[in-house]
């Protein structure tokens, strides 16, 4: 069965530190990949997505992610985090196919806390 | 204008009661979802509707019944509420893209349900 793994459940960083959150999926076919962010008390919002083309995707607020097909990974990175990046981050994968066969699968989330 | 709206935002009720949560999207999307997010922030899909038809029905007690009167609405009715139903319920919508894959999900603000 398809699945999405986020191995870091809790990450604590100081401001200006670099961030990398891992995301691995298990599915042999074509996928679309997403990172969503959920700020405290808010709903999920799209951070960035990859459908095709350049595997290095740039999103909002200085975030980027790299799709490495051979590793089934889509890790999220930011060179220098800010206190305002404190949030829950969710990786998600959608598989392709006719309605009724495709899936939209979320990882379990990574809670990032940035210390001022 | 709010793209995906949910009502109510907060719902506090007694065990055994029946309650409904409403969701509306004005994005013209053809697919809508209900998710449950527990206290640990795990996001679990409950239902997905495509053009008013149920396409995903995960392992959810049959006390939960979704209803989609039209493409823009997906309501969630819960019978005989239990303590374990306390959570945040998110509605979301997306559009099927080229090749049959789902594109970005847009989430509602969430309904915080507390069962006493």
PDB file of C-alpha atoms in Angstrom:
ATOM      1  CA  UNK A   1       0.000   0.000   0.000  1.00  0.00           C
ATOM      2  CA  UNK A   2       1.101   3.551  -0.674  1.00  0.00           C
ATOM      3  CA  UNK A   3       2.483   5.430   2.311  1.00  0.00           C
ATOM      4  CA  UNK A   4       4.310   8.610   3.223  1.00  0.00           C
ATOM      5  CA  UNK A   5       6.907   8.696   5.987  1.00  0.00           C
ATOM      6  CA  UNK A   6       8.154  11.716   7.833  1.00  0.00           C
ATOM      7  CA  UNK A   7      10.869  10.474  10.126  1.00  0.00           C
ATOM      8  CA  UNK A   8      11.369  13.668  12.101  1.00  0.00           C
ATOM      9  CA  UNK A   9       8.377  14.063  14.376  1.00  0.00           C
ATOM     10  CA  UNK A  10       9.713  16.981  16.381  1.00  0.00           C
ATOM     11  CA  UNK A  11      12.460  19.382  15.385  1.00  0.00           C
ATOM     12  CA  UNK A  12      13.747  22.240  17.492  1.00  0.00           C
ATOM     13  CA  UNK A  13      16.055  24.817  15.954  1.00  0.00           C
ATOM     14  CA  UNK A  14      17.428  28.206  16.801  1.00  0.00           C
ATOM     15  CA  UNK A  15      16.741  31.127  14.506  1.00  0.00           C
ATOM     16  CA  UNK A  16      19.074  31.278  11.505  1.00  0.00           C
ATOM     17  CA  UNK A  17      19.755  27.536  11.639  1.00  0.00           C
ATOM     18  CA  UNK A  18      19.300  25.513   8.478  1.00  0.00           C
ATOM     19  CA  UNK A  19      16.362  23.155   8.157  1.00  0.00           C
ATOM     20  CA  UNK A  20      15.868  19.875   6.380  1.00  0.00           C
ATOM     21  CA  UNK A  21      12.751  17.774   6.921  1.00  0.00           C
ATOM     22  CA  UNK A  22      12.650  14.313   5.472  1.00  0.00           C
ATOM     23  CA  UNK A  23       9.815  12.846   3.440  1.00  0.00           C
ATOM     24  CA  UNK A  24       9.828   9.413   1.798  1.00  0.00           C
ATOM     25  CA  UNK A  25       6.999   7.744  -0.027  1.00  0.00           C
ATOM     26  CA  UNK A  26       6.328   4.258  -1.222  1.00  0.00           C
ATOM     27  CA  UNK A  27       4.701   4.018  -4.632  1.00  0.00           C
ATOM     28  CA  UNK A  28       6.129   2.756  -7.884  1.00  0.00           C
ATOM     29  CA  UNK A  29       4.158   4.905 -10.279  1.00  0.00           C
ATOM     30  CA  UNK A  30       3.967   8.581 -11.125  1.00  0.00           C
ATOM     31  CA  UNK A  31       3.272  10.888  -8.222  1.00  0.00           C
ATOM     32  CA  UNK A  32       2.654  14.509  -7.442  1.00  0.00           C
ATOM     33  CA  UNK A  33       4.343  15.742  -4.283  1.00  0.00           C
ATOM     34  CA  UNK A  34       3.369  18.467  -1.862  1.00  0.00           C
ATOM     35  CA  UNK A  35       4.458  20.128   1.332  1.00  0.00           C
ATOM     36  CA  UNK A  36       1.795  21.793   3.436  1.00  0.00           C
ATOM     37  CA  UNK A  37       2.296  23.965   6.497  1.00  0.00           C
ATOM     38  CA  UNK A  38      -0.055  24.402   9.429  1.00  0.00           C
ATOM     39  CA  UNK A  39       0.682  27.395  11.644  1.00  0.00           C
ATOM     40  CA  UNK A  40      -0.556  27.195  15.242  1.00  0.00           C
ATOM     41  CA  UNK A  41      -4.330  27.334  15.359  1.00  0.00           C
ATOM     42  CA  UNK A  42      -4.693  27.541  11.595  1.00  0.00           C
ATOM     43  CA  UNK A  43      -5.572  25.277   8.696  1.00  0.00           C
ATOM     44  CA  UNK A  44      -3.154  23.618   6.290  1.00  0.00           C
ATOM     45  CA  UNK A  45      -1.779  25.743   3.474  1.00  0.00           C
ATOM     46  CA  UNK A  46       0.287  24.772   0.471  1.00  0.00           C
ATOM     47  CA  UNK A  47       3.992  25.498   0.829  1.00  0.00           C
ATOM     48  CA  UNK A  48       5.197  24.062  -2.464  1.00  0.00           C
ATOM     49  CA  UNK A  49       4.488  21.281  -4.923  1.00  0.00           C
ATOM     50  CA  UNK A  50       6.177  19.175  -7.567  1.00  0.00           C
ATOM     51  CA  UNK A  51       4.366  17.782 -10.596  1.00  0.00           C
ATOM     52  CA  UNK A  52       7.108  17.485 -13.211  1.00  0.00           C
ATOM     53  CA  UNK A  53      10.183  19.226 -14.591  1.00  0.00           C
ATOM     54  CA  UNK A  54      12.991  20.618 -12.459  1.00  0.00           C
ATOM     55  CA  UNK A  55      13.184  18.387  -9.376  1.00  0.00           C
ATOM     56  CA  UNK A  56      14.265  21.343  -7.254  1.00  0.00           C
ATOM     57  CA  UNK A  57      11.111  23.234  -6.394  1.00  0.00           C
ATOM     58  CA  UNK A  58      10.983  26.634  -4.753  1.00  0.00           C
ATOM     59  CA  UNK A  59       8.025  27.588  -2.608  1.00  0.00           C
ATOM     60  CA  UNK A  60       6.887  30.463  -0.491  1.00  0.00           C
ATOM     61  CA  UNK A  61       8.838  32.010   2.392  1.00  0.00           C
ATOM     62  CA  UNK A  62      12.212  30.756   1.212  1.00  0.00           C
ATOM     63  CA  UNK A  63      11.381  27.060   1.347  1.00  0.00           C
ATOM     64  CA  UNK A  64      12.505  24.612  -1.293  1.00  0.00           C
ATOM     65  CA  UNK A  65      12.262  20.876  -1.798  1.00  0.00           C
ATOM     66  CA  UNK A  66      14.106  18.407  -3.960  1.00  0.00           C
ATOM     67  CA  UNK A  67      12.502  15.396  -5.577  1.00  0.00           C
ATOM     68  CA  UNK A  68      14.933  12.486  -5.811  1.00  0.00           C
ATOM     69  CA  UNK A  69      13.116   9.796  -7.703  1.00  0.00           C
ATOM     70  CA  UNK A  70      15.687   7.077  -7.046  1.00  0.00           C
ATOM     71  CA  UNK A  71      15.320   7.612  -3.311  1.00  0.00           C
ATOM     72  CA  UNK A  72      11.540   8.155  -3.338  1.00  0.00           C
ATOM     73  CA  UNK A  73      12.204  11.301  -1.355  1.00  0.00           C
ATOM     74  CA  UNK A  74      10.976  14.881  -1.325  1.00  0.00           C
ATOM     75  CA  UNK A  75      12.850  16.628   1.466  1.00  0.00           C
ATOM     76  CA  UNK A  76      12.004  20.153   2.518  1.00  0.00           C
ATOM     77  CA  UNK A  77      14.782  22.670   3.138  1.00  0.00           C
ATOM     78  CA  UNK A  78      15.282  26.226   4.253  1.00  0.00           C
ATOM     79  CA  UNK A  79      18.731  27.772   4.653  1.00  0.00           C
ATOM     80  CA  UNK A  80      17.843  30.006   7.592  1.00  0.00           C
ATOM     81  CA  UNK A  81      14.707  29.532   9.677  1.00  0.00           C
ATOM     82  CA  UNK A  82      12.806  32.247  11.484  1.00  0.00           C
ATOM     83  CA  UNK A  83      10.725  32.164  14.630  1.00  0.00           C
ATOM     84  CA  UNK A  84       7.632  32.585  12.432  1.00  0.00           C
ATOM     85  CA  UNK A  85       8.371  29.224  10.771  1.00  0.00           C
ATOM     86  CA  UNK A  86       7.222  27.459  13.931  1.00  0.00           C
ATOM     87  CA  UNK A  87       4.489  25.186  12.626  1.00  0.00           C
ATOM     88  CA  UNK A  88       3.500  21.651  11.705  1.00  0.00           C
ATOM     89  CA  UNK A  89       4.749  20.513   8.295  1.00  0.00           C
ATOM     90  CA  UNK A  90       3.024  17.806   6.282  1.00  0.00           C
ATOM     91  CA  UNK A  91       4.334  16.009   3.255  1.00  0.00           C
ATOM     92  CA  UNK A  92       1.699  14.637   0.874  1.00  0.00           C
ATOM     93  CA  UNK A  93       1.634  12.488  -2.233  1.00  0.00           C
ATOM     94  CA  UNK A  94      -1.021  11.955  -4.844  1.00  0.00           C
ATOM     95  CA  UNK A  95      -0.996   9.066  -7.236  1.00  0.00           C
ATOM     96  CA  UNK A  96      -2.426   9.186 -10.732  1.00  0.00           C
ATOM     97  CA  UNK A  97      -5.311   7.232 -12.161  1.00  0.00           C
ATOM     98  CA  UNK A  98      -9.030   7.322 -12.817  1.00  0.00           C
ATOM     99  CA  UNK A  99     -11.307   8.769 -10.163  1.00  0.00           C
ATOM    100  CA  UNK A 100     -11.769   6.155  -7.491  1.00  0.00           C
ATOM    101  CA  UNK A 101      -8.266   4.773  -7.873  1.00  0.00           C
ATOM    102  CA  UNK A 102      -6.039   7.692  -7.047  1.00  0.00           C
ATOM    103  CA  UNK A 103      -4.990   8.489  -3.524  1.00  0.00           C
ATOM    104  CA  UNK A 104      -4.105  11.623  -1.608  1.00  0.00           C
ATOM    105  CA  UNK A 105      -1.822  10.532   1.201  1.00  0.00           C
ATOM    106  CA  UNK A 106      -0.474  12.702   3.992  1.00  0.00           C
ATOM    107  CA  UNK A 107       2.519  11.988   6.192  1.00  0.00           C
ATOM    108  CA  UNK A 108       2.191  12.108   9.956  1.00  0.00           C
ATOM    109  CA  UNK A 109       3.652  15.600  10.137  1.00  0.00           C
ATOM    110  CA  UNK A 110       6.768  17.181  11.638  1.00  0.00           C
ATOM    111  CA  UNK A 111       6.421  19.713  14.380  1.00  0.00           C
ATOM    112  CA  UNK A 112       9.024  22.448  14.000  1.00  0.00           C
ATOM    113  CA  UNK A 113       9.761  24.804  16.836  1.00  0.00           C
ATOM    114  CA  UNK A 114      12.104  27.686  16.207  1.00  0.00           C
ATOM    115  CA  UNK A 115      13.610  29.356  19.246  1.00  0.00           C
ATOM    116  CA  UNK A 116      14.066  33.108  19.103  1.00  0.00           C
TER     117      UNK A 116
ATOM    118  CA  UNK B   1     -13.886  35.696  -0.264  1.00  0.00           C
ATOM    119  CA  UNK B   2     -13.189  32.537   1.664  1.00  0.00           C
ATOM    120  CA  UNK B   3     -12.376  29.687  -0.696  1.00  0.00           C
ATOM    121  CA  UNK B   4     -13.379  26.839   1.627  1.00  0.00           C
ATOM    122  CA  UNK B   5     -15.625  27.657   4.546  1.00  0.00           C
ATOM    123  CA  UNK B   6     -16.840  25.513   7.411  1.00  0.00           C
ATOM    124  CA  UNK B   7     -19.487  26.062  10.031  1.00  0.00           C
ATOM    125  CA  UNK B   8     -19.443  26.032  12.936  1.00  0.00           C
ATOM    126  CA  UNK B   9     -15.893  26.919  13.904  1.00  0.00           C
ATOM    127  CA  UNK B  10     -16.349  25.538  17.400  1.00  0.00           C
ATOM    128  CA  UNK B  11     -18.739  22.859  18.563  1.00  0.00           C
ATOM    129  CA  UNK B  12     -19.092  21.768  22.174  1.00  0.00           C
ATOM    130  CA  UNK B  13     -21.658  19.090  22.855  1.00  0.00           C
ATOM    131  CA  UNK B  14     -22.611  16.225  25.124  1.00  0.00           C
ATOM    132  CA  UNK B  15     -21.999  12.557  24.464  1.00  0.00           C
ATOM    133  CA  UNK B  16     -24.819  10.894  22.630  1.00  0.00           C
ATOM    134  CA  UNK B  17     -25.903  13.982  20.720  1.00  0.00           C
ATOM    135  CA  UNK B  18     -26.140  14.253  16.928  1.00  0.00           C
ATOM    136  CA  UNK B  19     -24.403  17.135  15.199  1.00  0.00           C
ATOM    137  CA  UNK B  20     -23.592  18.363  11.711  1.00  0.00           C
ATOM    138  CA  UNK B  21     -20.709  20.313  10.241  1.00  0.00           C
ATOM    139  CA  UNK B  22     -21.165  22.125   6.960  1.00  0.00           C
ATOM    140  CA  UNK B  23     -18.591  22.801   4.282  1.00  0.00           C
ATOM    141  CA  UNK B  24     -18.773  24.905   1.164  1.00  0.00           C
ATOM    142  CA  UNK B  25     -16.173  25.689  -1.490  1.00  0.00           C
ATOM    143  CA  UNK B  26     -16.422  28.422  -4.107  1.00  0.00           C
ATOM    144  CA  UNK B  27     -13.419  27.307  -6.149  1.00  0.00           C
ATOM    145  CA  UNK B  28     -15.338  25.233  -8.659  1.00  0.00           C
ATOM    146  CA  UNK B  29     -13.437  22.114  -7.607  1.00  0.00           C
ATOM    147  CA  UNK B  30     -14.835  18.700  -8.330  1.00  0.00           C
ATOM    148  CA  UNK B  31     -13.489  16.871  -5.298  1.00  0.00           C
ATOM    149  CA  UNK B  32     -14.086  17.499  -1.604  1.00  0.00           C
ATOM    150  CA  UNK B  33     -12.725  15.796   1.492  1.00  0.00           C
ATOM    151  CA  UNK B  34     -13.209  15.455   5.211  1.00  0.00           C
ATOM    152  CA  UNK B  35     -10.210  14.994   7.471  1.00  0.00           C
ATOM    153  CA  UNK B  36      -9.929  14.398  11.194  1.00  0.00           C
ATOM    154  CA  UNK B  37      -6.931  15.828  13.037  1.00  0.00           C
ATOM    155  CA  UNK B  38      -6.384  14.488  16.525  1.00  0.00           C
ATOM    156  CA  UNK B  39      -4.564  16.052  19.449  1.00  0.00           C
ATOM    157  CA  UNK B  40      -1.246  14.713  18.139  1.00  0.00           C
ATOM    158  CA  UNK B  41      -1.845  16.510  14.848  1.00  0.00           C
ATOM    159  CA  UNK B  42      -2.213  13.295  12.861  1.00  0.00           C
ATOM    160  CA  UNK B  43      -4.291  14.049   9.794  1.00  0.00           C
ATOM    161  CA  UNK B  44      -6.557  11.223   8.785  1.00  0.00           C
ATOM    162  CA  UNK B  45      -8.728  11.250   5.692  1.00  0.00           C
ATOM    163  CA  UNK B  46     -12.294  10.194   6.359  1.00  0.00           C
ATOM    164  CA  UNK B  47     -14.177  10.691   3.110  1.00  0.00           C
ATOM    165  CA  UNK B  48     -13.700  12.011  -0.370  1.00  0.00           C
ATOM    166  CA  UNK B  49     -16.382  12.947  -2.872  1.00  0.00           C
ATOM    167  CA  UNK B  50     -15.891  13.538  -6.577  1.00  0.00           C
ATOM    168  CA  UNK B  51     -18.778  15.232  -8.355  1.00  0.00           C
ATOM    169  CA  UNK B  52     -21.126  14.336  -5.514  1.00  0.00           C
ATOM    170  CA  UNK B  53     -20.106  10.674  -5.558  1.00  0.00           C
ATOM    171  CA  UNK B  54     -18.334   8.976  -2.691  1.00  0.00           C
ATOM    172  CA  UNK B  55     -14.912   7.775  -3.846  1.00  0.00           C
ATOM    173  CA  UNK B  56     -12.973   7.298  -0.620  1.00  0.00           C
ATOM    174  CA  UNK B  57     -14.482   5.977   2.558  1.00  0.00           C
ATOM    175  CA  UNK B  58     -11.781   5.096   5.015  1.00  0.00           C
ATOM    176  CA  UNK B  59     -12.359   3.038   8.123  1.00  0.00           C
ATOM    177  CA  UNK B  60     -14.692   5.387   9.906  1.00  0.00           C
ATOM    178  CA  UNK B  61     -17.572   4.434  12.242  1.00  0.00           C
ATOM    179  CA  UNK B  62     -20.873   4.454  10.445  1.00  0.00           C
ATOM    180  CA  UNK B  63     -22.029   7.076  12.932  1.00  0.00           C
ATOM    181  CA  UNK B  64     -20.283   9.456  10.513  1.00  0.00           C
ATOM    182  CA  UNK B  65     -22.271  10.119   7.372  1.00  0.00           C
ATOM    183  CA  UNK B  66     -21.201  12.578   4.688  1.00  0.00           C
ATOM    184  CA  UNK B  67     -23.730  14.203   2.412  1.00  0.00           C
ATOM    185  CA  UNK B  68     -22.992  16.097  -0.768  1.00  0.00           C
ATOM    186  CA  UNK B  69     -26.061  17.940  -2.062  1.00  0.00           C
ATOM    187  CA  UNK B  70     -23.988  19.438  -4.889  1.00  0.00           C
ATOM    188  CA  UNK B  71     -20.381  19.791  -6.016  1.00  0.00           C
ATOM    189  CA  UNK B  72     -19.805  22.833  -3.844  1.00  0.00           C
ATOM    190  CA  UNK B  73     -21.003  21.342  -0.565  1.00  0.00           C
ATOM    191  CA  UNK B  74     -19.951  18.408   1.558  1.00  0.00           C
ATOM    192  CA  UNK B  75     -21.566  18.157   4.971  1.00  0.00           C
ATOM    193  CA  UNK B  76     -20.641  15.790   7.769  1.00  0.00           C
ATOM    194  CA  UNK B  77     -23.270  14.416  10.096  1.00  0.00           C
ATOM    195  CA  UNK B  78     -22.253  12.607  13.260  1.00  0.00           C
ATOM    196  CA  UNK B  79     -24.684  10.487  15.258  1.00  0.00           C
ATOM    197  CA  UNK B  80     -24.349   9.457  18.887  1.00  0.00           C
ATOM    198  CA  UNK B  81     -21.204  11.465  19.553  1.00  0.00           C
ATOM    199  CA  UNK B  82     -18.502   9.855  21.671  1.00  0.00           C
ATOM    200  CA  UNK B  83     -15.631  11.298  23.674  1.00  0.00           C
ATOM    201  CA  UNK B  84     -13.143   9.989  21.119  1.00  0.00           C
ATOM    202  CA  UNK B  85     -14.760  12.072  18.404  1.00  0.00           C
ATOM    203  CA  UNK B  86     -13.225  15.196  19.931  1.00  0.00           C
ATOM    204  CA  UNK B  87     -10.838  16.555  17.319  1.00  0.00           C
ATOM    205  CA  UNK B  88     -10.482  19.204  14.666  1.00  0.00           C
ATOM    206  CA  UNK B  89     -12.328  18.356  11.469  1.00  0.00           C
ATOM    207  CA  UNK B  90     -11.059  19.884   8.256  1.00  0.00           C
ATOM    208  CA  UNK B  91     -12.880  20.094   4.990  1.00  0.00           C
ATOM    209  CA  UNK B  92     -10.805  20.448   1.820  1.00  0.00           C
ATOM    210  CA  UNK B  93     -11.293  20.602  -1.918  1.00  0.00           C
ATOM    211  CA  UNK B  94      -9.161  20.016  -4.975  1.00  0.00           C
ATOM    212  CA  UNK B  95      -9.454  19.624  -8.709  1.00  0.00           C
ATOM    213  CA  UNK B  96      -8.534  16.644 -10.821  1.00  0.00           C
ATOM    214  CA  UNK B  97      -5.725  17.690 -13.101  1.00  0.00           C
ATOM    215  CA  UNK B  98      -4.424  16.337 -16.361  1.00  0.00           C
ATOM    216  CA  UNK B  99      -3.698  12.640 -16.153  1.00  0.00           C
ATOM    217  CA  UNK B 100      -6.194  12.076 -13.391  1.00  0.00           C
ATOM    218  CA  UNK B 101      -4.097  13.263 -10.484  1.00  0.00           C
ATOM    219  CA  UNK B 102      -5.382  15.488  -7.742  1.00  0.00           C
ATOM    220  CA  UNK B 103      -3.895  18.925  -7.506  1.00  0.00           C
ATOM    221  CA  UNK B 104      -3.435  21.268  -4.560  1.00  0.00           C
ATOM    222  CA  UNK B 105      -5.864  20.851  -1.715  1.00  0.00           C
ATOM    223  CA  UNK B 106      -7.431  23.925  -0.233  1.00  0.00           C
ATOM    224  CA  UNK B 107      -8.412  23.526   3.390  1.00  0.00           C
ATOM    225  CA  UNK B 108     -11.163  25.093   5.385  1.00  0.00           C
ATOM    226  CA  UNK B 109     -10.443  26.744   8.738  1.00  0.00           C
ATOM    227  CA  UNK B 110     -11.435  23.654  10.693  1.00  0.00           C
ATOM    228  CA  UNK B 111     -14.179  22.835  13.161  1.00  0.00           C
ATOM    229  CA  UNK B 112     -13.018  22.198  16.696  1.00  0.00           C
ATOM    230  CA  UNK B 113     -15.314  19.579  18.152  1.00  0.00           C
ATOM    231  CA  UNK B 114     -15.292  18.885  21.877  1.00  0.00           C
ATOM    232  CA  UNK B 115     -17.486  16.121  23.207  1.00  0.00           C
ATOM    233  CA  UNK B 116     -18.115  16.232  26.951  1.00  0.00           C
TER     234      UNK B 116
END
